[in-house]
JSON list of C-alpha atoms in Angstrom, two decimals:
[
{"chain": "A", "resi": 1, "resn": "MET", "atom": "CA", "xyz": [-6.14, -7.87, 16.27]},
{"chain": "A", "resi": 2, "resn": "SER", "atom": "CA", "xyz": [-8.45, -5.36, 14.56]},
{"chain": "A", "resi": 3, "resn": "ILE", "atom": "CA", "xyz": [-10.08, -6.07, 11.21]},
{"chain": "A", "resi": 4, "resn": "ILE", "atom": "CA", "xyz": [-7.96, -3.45, 9.47]},
{"chain": "A", "resi": 5, "resn": "LYS", "atom": "CA", "xyz": [-4.73, -4.80, 10.99]},
{"chain": "A", "resi": 6, "resn": "SER", "atom": "CA", "xyz": [-5.74, -8.28, 9.87]},
{"chain": "A", "resi": 7, "resn": "ILE", "atom": "CA", "xyz": [-6.17, -7.05, 6.31]},
{"chain": "A", "resi": 8, "resn": "ILE", "atom": "CA", "xyz": [-2.81, -5.27, 6.45]},
{"chain": "A", "resi": 9, "resn": "LYS", "atom": "CA", "xyz": [-1.17, -8.50, 7.64]},
{"chain": "A", "resi": 10, "resn": "ASN", "atom": "CA", "xyz": [-2.67, -10.36, 4.69]},
{"chain": "A", "resi": 11, "resn": "ILE", "atom": "CA", "xyz": [-1.31, -7.72, 2.33]},
{"chain": "A", "resi": 12, "resn": "ARG", "atom": "CA", "xyz": [2.18, -7.94, 3.83]},
{"chain": "A", "resi": 13, "resn": "ASP", "atom": "CA", "xyz": [2.07, -11.72, 3.51]},
{"chain": "A", "resi": 14, "resn": "SER", "atom": "CA", "xyz": [0.97, -11.38, -0.08]},
{"chain": "A", "resi": 15, "resn": "ARG", "atom": "CA", "xyz": [3.91, -9.09, -0.85]},
{"chain": "A", "resi": 16, "resn": "THR", "atom": "CA", "xyz": [6.27, -11.80, 0.39]},
{"chain": "A", "resi": 17, "resn": "ASP", "atom": "CA", "xyz": [4.44, -14.31, -1.78]},
{"chain": "A", "resi": 18, "resn": "ILE", "atom": "CA", "xyz": [4.75, -12.05, -4.83]},
{"chain": "A", "resi": 19, "resn": "ALA", "atom": "CA", "xyz": [8.48, -11.56, -4.25]},
{"chain": "A", "resi": 20, "resn": "SER", "atom": "CA", "xyz": [9.13, -15.29, -3.93]},
{"chain": "A", "resi": 21, "resn": "ARG", "atom": "CA", "xyz": [7.03, -16.03, -7.00]},
{"chain": "A", "resi": 22, "resn": "TYR", "atom": "CA", "xyz": [9.03, -13.65, -9.19]},
{"chain": "A", "resi": 23, "resn": "ALA", "atom": "CA", "xyz": [12.33, -14.91, -7.77]},
{"chain": "A", "resi": 24, "resn": "GLY", "atom": "CA", "xyz": [11.55, -18.55, -8.55]},
{"chain": "A", "resi": 25, "resn": "PRO", "atom": "CA", "xyz": [10.93, -20.43, -11.79]},
{"chain": "A", "resi": 26, "resn": "SER", "atom": "CA", "xyz": [8.33, -19.03, -14.16]},
{"chain": "A", "resi": 27, "resn": "THR", "atom": "CA", "xyz": [4.87, -20.42, -13.45]},
{"chain": "A", "resi": 28, "resn": "SER", "atom": "CA", "xyz": [1.43, -19.67, -14.83]},
{"chain": "A", "resi": 29, "resn": "VAL", "atom": "CA", "xyz": [-0.82, -17.56, -12.60]},
{"chain": "A", "resi": 30, "resn": "THR", "atom": "CA", "xyz": [-3.93, -18.05, -14.70]},
{"chain": "A", "resi": 31, "resn": "SER", "atom": "CA", "xyz": [-4.87, -21.64, -13.92]},
{"chain": "A", "resi": 32, "resn": "GLU", "atom": "CA", "xyz": [-4.67, -24.35, -11.31]},
{"chain": "A", "resi": 33, "resn": "THR", "atom": "CA", "xyz": [-2.94, -27.47, -12.66]},
{"chain": "A", "resi": 34, "resn": "LYS", "atom": "CA", "xyz": [-3.17, -29.68, -9.60]},
{"chain": "A", "resi": 35, "resn": "ASN", "atom": "CA", "xyz": [-6.91, -29.54, -9.03]},
{"chain": "A", "resi": 36, "resn": "PRO", "atom": "CA", "xyz": [-9.17, -28.73, -12.02]},
{"chain": "A", "resi": 37, "resn": "GLU", "atom": "CA", "xyz": [-12.05, -28.01, -9.65]},
{"chain": "A", "resi": 38, "resn": "LEU", "atom": "CA", "xyz": [-10.30, -25.01, -8.15]},
{"chain": "A", "resi": 39, "resn": "PRO", "atom": "CA", "xyz": [-11.33, -21.62, -9.59]},
{"chain": "A", "resi": 40, "resn": "THR", "atom": "CA", "xyz": [-8.94, -20.09, -12.09]},
{"chain": "A", "resi": 41, "resn": "LYS", "atom": "CA", "xyz": [-6.37, -17.87, -10.44]},
{"chain": "A", "resi": 42, "resn": "TRP", "atom": "CA", "xyz": [-6.81, -14.18, -11.11]},
{"chain": "A", "resi": 43, "resn": "ASP", "atom": "CA", "xyz": [-4.36, -12.05, -13.06]},
{"chain": "A", "resi": 44, "resn": "LYS", "atom": "CA", "xyz": [-4.20, -8.42, -14.17]},
{"chain": "A", "resi": 45, "resn": "ALA", "atom": "CA", "xyz": [-5.94, -9.06, -17.47]},
{"chain": "A", "resi": 46, "resn": "PHE", "atom": "CA", "xyz": [-8.98, -10.51, -15.70]},
{"chain": "A", "resi": 47, "resn": "LEU", "atom": "CA", "xyz": [-9.06, -7.83, -13.01]},
{"chain": "A", "resi": 48, "resn": "LYS", "atom": "CA", "xyz": [-8.94, -5.06, -15.59]},
{"chain": "A", "resi": 49, "resn": "SER", "atom": "CA", "xyz": [-11.73, -6.71, -17.60]},
{"chain": "A", "resi": 50, "resn": "LEU", "atom": "CA", "xyz": [-14.19, -6.20, -14.74]},
{"chain": "A", "resi": 51, "resn": "GLU", "atom": "CA", "xyz": [-16.55, -3.27, -15.13]},
{"chain": "A", "resi": 52, "resn": "TRP", "atom": "CA", "xyz": [-16.49, -0.65, -12.39]},
{"chain": "A", "resi": 53, "resn": "LYS", "atom": "CA", "xyz": [-19.59, -1.88, -10.54]},
{"chain": "A", "resi": 54, "resn": "ARG", "atom": "CA", "xyz": [-18.46, -5.53, -10.50]},
{"chain": "A", "resi": 55, "resn": "PHE", "atom": "CA", "xyz": [-15.07, -4.47, -9.11]},
{"chain": "A", "resi": 56, "resn": "GLU", "atom": "CA", "xyz": [-16.88, -2.52, -6.41]},
{"chain": "A", "resi": 57, "resn": "GLU", "atom": "CA", "xyz": [-18.99, -5.56, -5.57]},
{"chain": "A", "resi": 58, "resn": "ILE", "atom": "CA", "xyz": [-16.08, -7.98, -5.32]},
{"chain": "A", "resi": 59, "resn": "SER", "atom": "CA", "xyz": [-14.11, -5.47, -3.22]},
{"chain": "A", "resi": 60, "resn": "MET", "atom": "CA", "xyz": [-17.00, -5.35, -0.78]},
{"chain": "A", "resi": 61, "resn": "GLU", "atom": "CA", "xyz": [-17.35, -9.14, -0.83]},
{"chain": "A", "resi": 62, "resn": "TYR", "atom": "CA", "xyz": [-13.65, -9.58, -0.08]},
{"chain": "A", "resi": 63, "resn": "LEU", "atom": "CA", "xyz": [-14.04, -7.38, 2.99]},
{"chain": "A", "resi": 64, "resn": "ARG", "atom": "CA", "xyz": [-17.06, -9.44, 4.04]},
{"chain": "A", "resi": 65, "resn": "ILE", "atom": "CA", "xyz": [-15.03, -12.62, 3.68]},
{"chain": "A", "resi": 66, "resn": "LYS", "atom": "CA", "xyz": [-12.58, -10.98, 6.09]},
{"chain": "A", "resi": 67, "resn": "ASN", "atom": "CA", "xyz": [-15.46, -10.56, 8.58]},
{"chain": "A", "resi": 68, "resn": "CYS", "atom": "CA", "xyz": [-16.09, -6.90, 7.82]},
{"chain": "A", "resi": 69, "resn": "MET", "atom": "CA", "xyz": [-19.68, -5.63, 7.91]},
{"chain": "A", "resi": 70, "resn": "ALA", "atom": "CA", "xyz": [-19.29, -3.92, 4.53]},
{"chain": "A", "resi": 71, "resn": "ASN", "atom": "CA", "xyz": [-22.04, -2.32, 2.45]},
{"chain": "A", "resi": 72, "resn": "VAL", "atom": "CA", "xyz": [-21.98, -0.50, -0.88]},
{"chain": "A", "resi": 73, "resn": "THR", "atom": "CA", "xyz": [-23.32, 3.04, -0.98]},
{"chain": "A", "resi": 74, "resn": "CYS", "atom": "CA", "xyz": [-26.08, 3.93, -3.44]},
{"chain": "A", "resi": 75, "resn": "THR", "atom": "CA", "xyz": [-25.38, 4.05, -7.19]},
{"chain": "A", "resi": 76, "resn": "GLY", "atom": "CA", "xyz": [-24.48, 7.45, -8.58]},
{"chain": "A", "resi": 77, "resn": "ALA", "atom": "CA", "xyz": [-22.71, 10.35, -6.90]},
{"chain": "A", "resi": 78, "resn": "ASP", "atom": "CA", "xyz": [-21.25, 8.76, -3.79]},
{"chain": "A", "resi": 79, "resn": "GLY", "atom": "CA", "xyz": [-19.49, 11.73, -2.24]},
{"chain": "A", "resi": 80, "resn": "GLY", "atom": "CA", "xyz": [-16.14, 9.99, -2.69]},
{"chain": "A", "resi": 81, "resn": "ILE", "atom": "CA", "xyz": [-17.24, 6.85, -0.83]},
{"chain": "A", "resi": 82, "resn": "ASP", "atom": "CA", "xyz": [-18.20, 3.46, -2.31]},
{"chain": "A", "resi": 83, "resn": "ILE", "atom": "CA", "xyz": [-18.05, 1.18, 0.75]},
{"chain": "A", "resi": 84, "resn": "LYS", "atom": "CA", "xyz": [-18.86, 1.70, 4.42]},
{"chain": "A", "resi": 85, "resn": "ILE", "atom": "CA", "xyz": [-17.62, -0.74, 7.07]},
{"chain": "A", "resi": 86, "resn": "SER", "atom": "CA", "xyz": [-19.47, -0.92, 10.39]},
{"chain": "A", "resi": 87, "resn": "ASP", "atom": "CA", "xyz": [-18.74, -2.48, 13.76]},
{"chain": "A", "resi": 88, "resn": "GLY", "atom": "CA", "xyz": [-21.08, -4.75, 15.71]},
{"chain": "A", "resi": 89, "resn": "SER", "atom": "CA", "xyz": [-23.17, -1.82, 16.89]},
{"chain": "A", "resi": 90, "resn": "GLY", "atom": "CA", "xyz": [-23.65, -0.50, 13.36]},
{"chain": "A", "resi": 91, "resn": "LYS", "atom": "CA", "xyz": [-21.25, 2.44, 13.74]},
{"chain": "A", "resi": 92, "resn": "VAL", "atom": "CA", "xyz": [-19.17, 3.16, 10.62]},
{"chain": "A", "resi": 93, "resn": "PHE", "atom": "CA", "xyz": [-15.48, 3.01, 11.51]},
{"chain": "A", "resi": 94, "resn": "ALA", "atom": "CA", "xyz": [-13.97, 2.64, 8.01]},
{"chain": "A", "resi": 95, "resn": "VAL", "atom": "CA", "xyz": [-14.82, 3.86, 4.53]},
{"chain": "A", "resi": 96, "resn": "GLY", "atom": "CA", "xyz": [-13.59, 2.62, 1.17]},
{"chain": "A", "resi": 97, "resn": "GLN", "atom": "CA", "xyz": [-13.24, 3.89, -2.36]},
{"chain": "A", "resi": 98, "resn": "CYS", "atom": "CA", "xyz": [-12.93, 1.71, -5.48]},
{"chain": "A", "resi": 99, "resn": "LYS", "atom": "CA", "xyz": [-11.62, 2.78, -8.87]},
{"chain": "A", "resi": 100, "resn": "SER", "atom": "CA", "xyz": [-11.62, 0.48, -11.90]},
{"chain": "A", "resi": 101, "resn": "TRP", "atom": "CA", "xyz": [-9.03, 2.50, -13.79]},
{"chain": "A", "resi": 102, "resn": "SER", "atom": "CA", "xyz": [-6.09, 1.85, -16.11]},
{"chain": "A", "resi": 103, "resn": "LYS", "atom": "CA", "xyz": [-4.21, 5.03, -15.23]},
{"chain": "A", "resi": 104, "resn": "PRO", "atom": "CA", "xyz": [-2.48, 5.50, -11.84]},
{"chain": "A", "resi": 105, "resn": "ILE", "atom": "CA", "xyz": [-4.47, 6.88, -8.92]},
{"chain": "A", "resi": 106, "resn": "GLY", "atom": "CA", "xyz": [-3.21, 10.35, -8.10]},
{"chain": "A", "resi": 107, "resn": "VAL", "atom": "CA", "xyz": [-2.81, 12.02, -4.73]},
{"chain": "A", "resi": 108, "resn": "SER", "atom": "CA", "xyz": [-5.95, 14.18, -5.15]},
{"chain": "A", "resi": 109, "resn": "LEU", "atom": "CA", "xyz": [-8.25, 11.17, -4.76]},
{"chain": "A", "resi": 110, "resn": "ILE", "atom": "CA", "xyz": [-6.39, 9.98, -1.67]},
{"chain": "A", "resi": 111, "resn": "ARG", "atom": "CA", "xyz": [-6.60, 13.47, -0.18]},
{"chain": "A", "resi": 112, "resn": "GLU", "atom": "CA", "xyz": [-10.33, 13.47, -0.91]},
{"chain": "A", "resi": 113, "resn": "LEU", "atom": "CA", "xyz": [-10.82, 10.16, 0.93]},
{"chain": "A", "resi": 114, "resn": "TYR", "atom": "CA", "xyz": [-8.77, 11.39, 3.87]},
{"chain": "A", "resi": 115, "resn": "GLY", "atom": "CA", "xyz": [-10.78, 14.62, 3.98]},
{"chain": "A", "resi": 116, "resn": "ILE", "atom": "CA", "xyz": [-14.03, 12.65, 4.16]},
{"chain": "A", "resi": 117, "resn": "MET", "atom": "CA", "xyz": [-12.59, 10.57, 6.99]},
{"chain": "A", "resi": 118, "resn": "ALA", "atom": "CA", "xyz": [-11.70, 13.71, 8.91]},
{"chain": "A", "resi": 119, "resn": "ALA", "atom": "CA", "xyz": [-15.04, 15.43, 8.26]},
{"chain": "A", "resi": 120, "resn": "ASP", "atom": "CA", "xyz": [-17.09, 12.38, 9.31]},
{"chain": "A", "resi": 121, "resn": "ASN", "atom": "CA", "xyz": [-14.75, 11.36, 12.13]},
{"chain": "A", "resi": 122, "resn": "ILE", "atom": "CA", "xyz": [-13.99, 8.01, 10.47]},
{"chain": "A", "resi": 123, "resn": "ARG", "atom": "CA", "xyz": [-10.83, 6.34, 11.74]},
{"chain": "A", "resi": 124, "resn": "HIS", "atom": "CA", "xyz": [-9.84, 4.14, 8.77]},
{"chain": "A", "resi": 125, "resn": "GLY", "atom": "CA", "xyz": [-9.86, 4.49, 5.00]},
{"chain": "A", "resi": 126, "resn": "ILE", "atom": "CA", "xyz": [-9.31, 1.87, 2.29]},
{"chain": "A", "resi": 127, "resn": "PHE", "atom": "CA", "xyz": [-8.69, 2.63, -1.40]},
{"chain": "A", "resi": 128, "resn": "LEU", "atom": "CA", "xyz": [-8.81, -0.26, -3.87]},
{"chain": "A", "resi": 129, "resn": "THR", "atom": "CA", "xyz": [-7.94, -0.01, -7.56]},
{"chain": "A", "resi": 130, "resn": "THR", "atom": "CA", "xyz": [-7.38, -2.15, -10.65]},
{"chain": "A", "resi": 131, "resn": "SER", "atom": "CA", "xyz": [-4.45, 0.17, -11.39]},
{"chain": "A", "resi": 132, "resn": "GLU", "atom": "CA", "xyz": [-1.62, 1.48, -9.21]},
{"chain": "A", "resi": 133, "resn": "PHE", "atom": "CA", "xyz": [-0.91, 4.51, -7.05]},
{"chain": "A", "resi": 134, "resn": "SER", "atom": "CA", "xyz": [1.32, 7.43, -7.91]},
{"chain": "A", "resi": 135, "resn": "LYS", "atom": "CA", "xyz": [4.39, 8.11, -5.82]},
{"chain": "A", "resi": 136, "resn": "GLU", "atom": "CA", "xyz": [2.72, 11.21, -4.37]},
{"chain": "A", "resi": 137, "resn": "ALA", "atom": "CA", "xyz": [-0.36, 9.21, -3.38]},
{"chain": "A", "resi": 138, "resn": "LEU", "atom": "CA", "xyz": [1.76, 6.61, -1.58]},
{"chain": "A", "resi": 139, "resn": "GLU", "atom": "CA", "xyz": [3.77, 9.31, 0.19]},
{"chain": "A", "resi": 140, "resn": "PHE", "atom": "CA", "xyz": [0.62, 11.10, 1.35]},
{"chain": "A", "resi": 141, "resn": "ALA", "atom": "CA", "xyz": [-0.87, 7.88, 2.77]},
{"chain": "A", "resi": 142, "resn": "GLU", "atom": "CA", "xyz": [2.28, 6.98, 4.69]},
{"chain": "A", "resi": 143, "resn": "GLY", "atom": "CA", "xyz": [1.78, 7.21, 8.47]},
{"chain": "A", "resi": 144, "resn": "LYS", "atom": "CA", "xyz": [-1.99, 7.68, 8.16]},
{"chain": "A", "resi": 145, "resn": "ASN", "atom": "CA", "xyz": [-4.83, 5.21, 8.72]},
{"chain": "A", "resi": 146, "resn": "LEU", "atom": "CA", "xyz": [-5.07, 4.74, 4.96]},
{"chain": "A", "resi": 147, "resn": "LEU", "atom": "CA", "xyz": [-4.79, 1.35, 3.30]},
{"chain": "A", "resi": 148, "resn": "LEU", "atom": "CA", "xyz": [-3.97, 1.53, -0.43]},
{"chain": "A", "resi": 149, "resn": "ILE", "atom": "CA", "xyz": [-4.51, -1.70, -2.34]},
{"chain": "A", "resi": 150, "resn": "ASP", "atom": "CA", "xyz": [-3.32, -1.75, -5.96]},
{"chain": "A", "resi": 151, "resn": "SER", "atom": "CA", "xyz": [-3.93, -4.40, -8.63]},
{"chain": "A", "resi": 152, "resn": "ASP", "atom": "CA", "xyz": [-0.97, -6.60, -7.67]},
{"chain": "A", "resi": 153, "resn": "GLU", "atom": "CA", "xyz": [-1.93, -6.70, -4.01]},
{"chain": "A", "resi": 154, "resn": "PHE", "atom": "CA", "xyz": [-5.63, -7.26, -4.69]},
{"chain": "A", "resi": 155, "resn": "ILE", "atom": "CA", "xyz": [-4.88, -10.16, -7.04]},
{"chain": "A", "resi": 156, "resn": "SER", "atom": "CA", "xyz": [-2.55, -11.73, -4.50]},
{"chain": "A", "resi": 157, "resn": "LEU", "atom": "CA", "xyz": [-5.11, -11.32, -1.71]},
{"chain": "A", "resi": 158, "resn": "VAL", "atom": "CA", "xyz": [-7.76, -13.08, -3.81]},
{"chain": "A", "resi": 159, "resn": "ASN", "atom": "CA", "xyz": [-5.45, -15.88, -4.93]},
{"chain": "A", "resi": 160, "resn": "ASN", "atom": "CA", "xyz": [-4.34, -16.49, -1.34]},
{"chain": "A", "resi": 161, "resn": "LEU", "atom": "CA", "xyz": [-7.88, -17.08, -0.10]},
{"chain": "A", "resi": 162, "resn": "ASP", "atom": "CA", "xyz": [-8.75, -20.65, 0.80]},
{"chain": "A", "resi": 163, "resn": "GLU", "atom": "CA", "xyz": [-10.61, -22.74, -1.77]},
{"chain": "A", "resi": 164, "resn": "ILE", "atom": "CA", "xyz": [-14.13, -22.05, -0.49]},
{"chain": "A", "resi": 165, "resn": "GLU", "atom": "CA", "xyz": [-13.55, -18.31, -0.12]},
{"chain": "A", "resi": 166, "resn": "ARG", "atom": "CA", "xyz": [-11.92, -18.03, -3.54]},
{"chain": "A", "resi": 167, "resn": "LYS", "atom": "CA", "xyz": [-14.78, -19.89, -5.21]},
{"chain": "A", "resi": 168, "resn": "ARG", "atom": "CA", "xyz": [-17.24, -17.57, -3.49]},
{"chain": "A", "resi": 169, "resn": "LEU", "atom": "CA", "xyz": [-15.48, -14.48, -4.81]},
{"chain": "A", "resi": 170, "resn": "ASP", "atom": "CA", "xyz": [-14.79, -15.95, -8.24]},
{"chain": "A", "resi": 171, "resn": "ASN", "atom": "CA", "xyz": [-18.43, -16.95, -8.74]},
{"chain": "A", "resi": 172, "resn": "LEU", "atom": "CA", "xyz": [-19.52, -13.41, -7.93]},
{"chain": "A", "resi": 173, "resn": "ALA", "atom": "CA", "xyz": [-16.91, -11.89, -10.24]},
{"chain": "A", "resi": 174, "resn": "ARG", "atom": "CA", "xyz": [-17.74, -14.07, -13.26]},
{"chain": "A", "resi": 175, "resn": "SER", "atom": "CA", "xyz": [-21.52, -14.29, -12.99]},
{"chain": "A", "resi": 176, "resn": "GLY", "atom": "CA", "xyz": [-23.51, -12.75, -15.82]},
{"chain": "A", "resi": 177, "resn": "ASP", "atom": "CA", "xyz": [-22.06, -9.93, -17.90]},
{"chain": "A", "resi": 178, "resn": "TYR", "atom": "CA", "xyz": [-19.11, -8.65, -15.90]},
{"chain": "A", "resi": 179, "resn": "LYS", "atom": "CA", "xyz": [-17.41, -6.68, -18.69]},
{"chain": "A", "resi": 180, "resn": "VAL", "atom": "CA", "xyz": [-20.05, -4.27, -20.00]},
{"chain": "A", "resi": 181, "resn": "PRO", "atom": "CA", "xyz": [-20.10, -1.19, -17.75]},
{"chain": "A", "resi": 182, "resn": "THR", "atom": "CA", "xyz": [-23.11, -0.08, -15.74]},
{"chain": "A", "resi": 183, "resn": "CYS", "atom": "CA", "xyz": [-24.45, 3.46, -16.01]},
{"chain": "A", "resi": 184, "resn": "VAL", "atom": "CA", "xyz": [-23.59, 5.26, -12.78]},
{"chain": "A", "resi": 185, "resn": "LYS", "atom": "CA", "xyz": [-26.81, 7.23, -12.94]},
{"chain": "A", "resi": 186, "resn": "CYS", "atom": "CA", "xyz": [-29.39, 4.67, -14.07]},
{"chain": "A", "resi": 187, "resn": "ASP", "atom": "CA", "xyz": [-27.80, 1.48, -12.66]},
{"chain": "A", "resi": 188, "resn": "ILE", "atom": "CA", "xyz": [-28.35, -0.49, -15.90]},
{"chain": "A", "resi": 189, "resn": "LYS", "atom": "CA", "xyz": [-25.95, -1.98, -18.45]},
{"chain": "A", "resi": 190, "resn": "MET", "atom": "CA", "xyz": [-24.78, 0.38, -21.16]},
{"chain": "A", "resi": 191, "resn": "VAL", "atom": "CA", "xyz": [-24.69, -0.25, -24.92]},
{"chain": "A", "resi": 192, "resn": "LYS", "atom": "CA", "xyz": [-21.86, 0.21, -27.39]},
{"chain": "A", "resi": 193, "resn": "ARG", "atom": "CA", "xyz": [-22.31, 3.05, -29.86]},
{"chain": "A", "resi": 194, "resn": "LYS", "atom": "CA", "xyz": [-20.29, 4.89, -32.51]},
{"chain": "A", "resi": 195, "resn": "ALA", "atom": "CA", "xyz": [-19.71, 8.61, -32.54]},
{"chain": "A", "resi": 196, "resn": "LYS", "atom": "CA", "xyz": [-21.22, 10.14, -35.69]},
{"chain": "A", "resi": 197, "resn": "THR", "atom": "CA", "xyz": [-19.69, 13.60, -35.46]},
{"chain": "A", "resi": 198, "resn": "GLY", "atom": "CA", "xyz": [-16.88, 15.48, -33.75]},
{"chain": "A", "resi": 199, "resn": "LYS", "atom": "CA", "xyz": [-13.19, 14.68, -33.36]},
{"chain": "A", "resi": 200, "resn": "ASN", "atom": "CA", "xyz": [-14.01, 11.11, -32.28]},
{"chain": "A", "resi": 201, "resn": "ALA", "atom": "CA", "xyz": [-16.29, 10.39, -35.25]},
{"chain": "A", "resi": 202, "resn": "GLY", "atom": "CA", "xyz": [-16.32, 6.66, -36.01]},
{"chain": "A", "resi": 203, "resn": "GLY", "atom": "CA", "xyz": [-14.95, 5.78, -32.59]},
{"chain": "A", "resi": 204, "resn": "GLU", "atom": "CA", "xyz": [-16.83, 3.48, -30.24]},
{"chain": "A", "resi": 205, "resn": "PHE", "atom": "CA", "xyz": [-18.06, 4.41, -26.78]},
{"chain": "A", "resi": 206, "resn": "TRP", "atom": "CA", "xyz": [-20.43, 3.10, -24.12]},
{"chain": "A", "resi": 207, "resn": "GLY", "atom": "CA", "xyz": [-23.70, 4.99, -23.86]},
{"chain": "A", "resi": 208, "resn": "CYS", "atom": "CA", "xyz": [-26.70, 4.73, -21.57]},
{"chain": "A", "resi": 209, "resn": "VAL", "atom": "CA", "xyz": [-29.78, 3.01, -23.00]},
{"chain": "A", "resi": 210, "resn": "ASN", "atom": "CA", "xyz": [-31.82, 5.90, -21.59]},
{"chain": "A", "resi": 211, "resn": "TYR", "atom": "CA", "xyz": [-30.23, 8.45, -23.94]},
{"chain": "A", "resi": 212, "resn": "PRO", "atom": "CA", "xyz": [-31.12, 11.30, -24.49]},
{"chain": "A", "resi": 213, "resn": "ARG", "atom": "CA", "xyz": [-32.62, 11.44, -21.00]},
{"chain": "A", "resi": 214, "resn": "CYS", "atom": "CA", "xyz": [-29.29, 10.21, -19.64]},
{"chain": "A", "resi": 215, "resn": "LYS", "atom": "CA", "xyz": [-26.10, 11.32, -21.39]},
{"chain": "A", "resi": 216, "resn": "ILE", "atom": "CA", "xyz": [-23.56, 9.37, -19.32]},
{"chain": "A", "resi": 217, "resn": "THR", "atom": "CA", "xyz": [-20.84, 7.88, -21.55]},
{"chain": "A", "resi": 218, "resn": "MET", "atom": "CA", "xyz": [-17.69, 5.81, -21.00]},
{"chain": "A", "resi": 219, "resn": "GLN", "atom": "CA", "xyz": [-14.72, 4.94, -23.16]},
{"chain": "A", "resi": 220, "resn": "VAL", "atom": "CA", "xyz": [-14.64, 1.40, -24.49]},
{"chain": "A", "resi": 221, "resn": "LYS", "atom": "CA", "xyz": [-10.92, 0.76, -23.94]},
{"chain": "A", "resi": 222, "resn": "ASN", "atom": "CA", "xyz": [-10.33, 1.75, -20.33]},
{"chain": "A", "resi": 223, "resn": "GLN", "atom": "CA", "xyz": [-13.85, 2.49, -19.06]},
{"chain": "A", "resi": 224, "resn": "GLU", "atom": "CA", "xyz": [-13.00, 6.00, -17.89]},
{"chain": "A", "resi": 225, "resn": "PHE", "atom": "CA", "xyz": [-15.65, 8.68, -18.18]},
{"chain": "A", "resi": 226, "resn": "LEU", "atom": "CA", "xyz": [-15.88, 10.84, -21.26]},
{"chain": "A", "resi": 227, "resn": "LYS", "atom": "CA", "xyz": [-16.78, 14.50, -20.91]},
{"chain": "A", "resi": 228, "resn": "SER", "atom": "CA", "xyz": [-20.44, 14.66, -22.01]}
]
């Protein structure tokens, strides 16, 4: 069974687990009650609290746990690609994109990933998000070698890892400052500022510490880019 098929199988299994969990009695998904040494189970609130770079890192680490030779591309403009997955000979056979968003992922981003796959002759594509996918995005991906993993599926995949694997991923996710976003250009943590003028005067935003040399900004609430 190929690596990609193995991941798909895990996702299908997780869907069954999600369905049974919602059908049964209400239980907490934020803590382990039987064994206090187990890492806290993930939920949507925690996943959405991760800054974009940390989400990218844990997505790559999950793939590595699943025996994928995954590497993150350089910080900054990535040409639509965040993760490259290679085979034993070093040839890239799958590419991945990560988006730490609150709004749904539209079809344009999925088309972009598929276009890169076609242009570079890459067989498989994986798109991971802290959000969900639009109906059009899901319809476009159907029947193609595209694996779309939304927040529910990613959380289930993490929570279904064995104890050692889950601790490994959880330690990476929670180490250091995992909430303050990283500047996509300078690869350093941003600082919170207040707008002094304009229609957003008084509102908070994340700004690069290298301002005015770097004018990258992000919204505080959902970490999406502001038009600079």
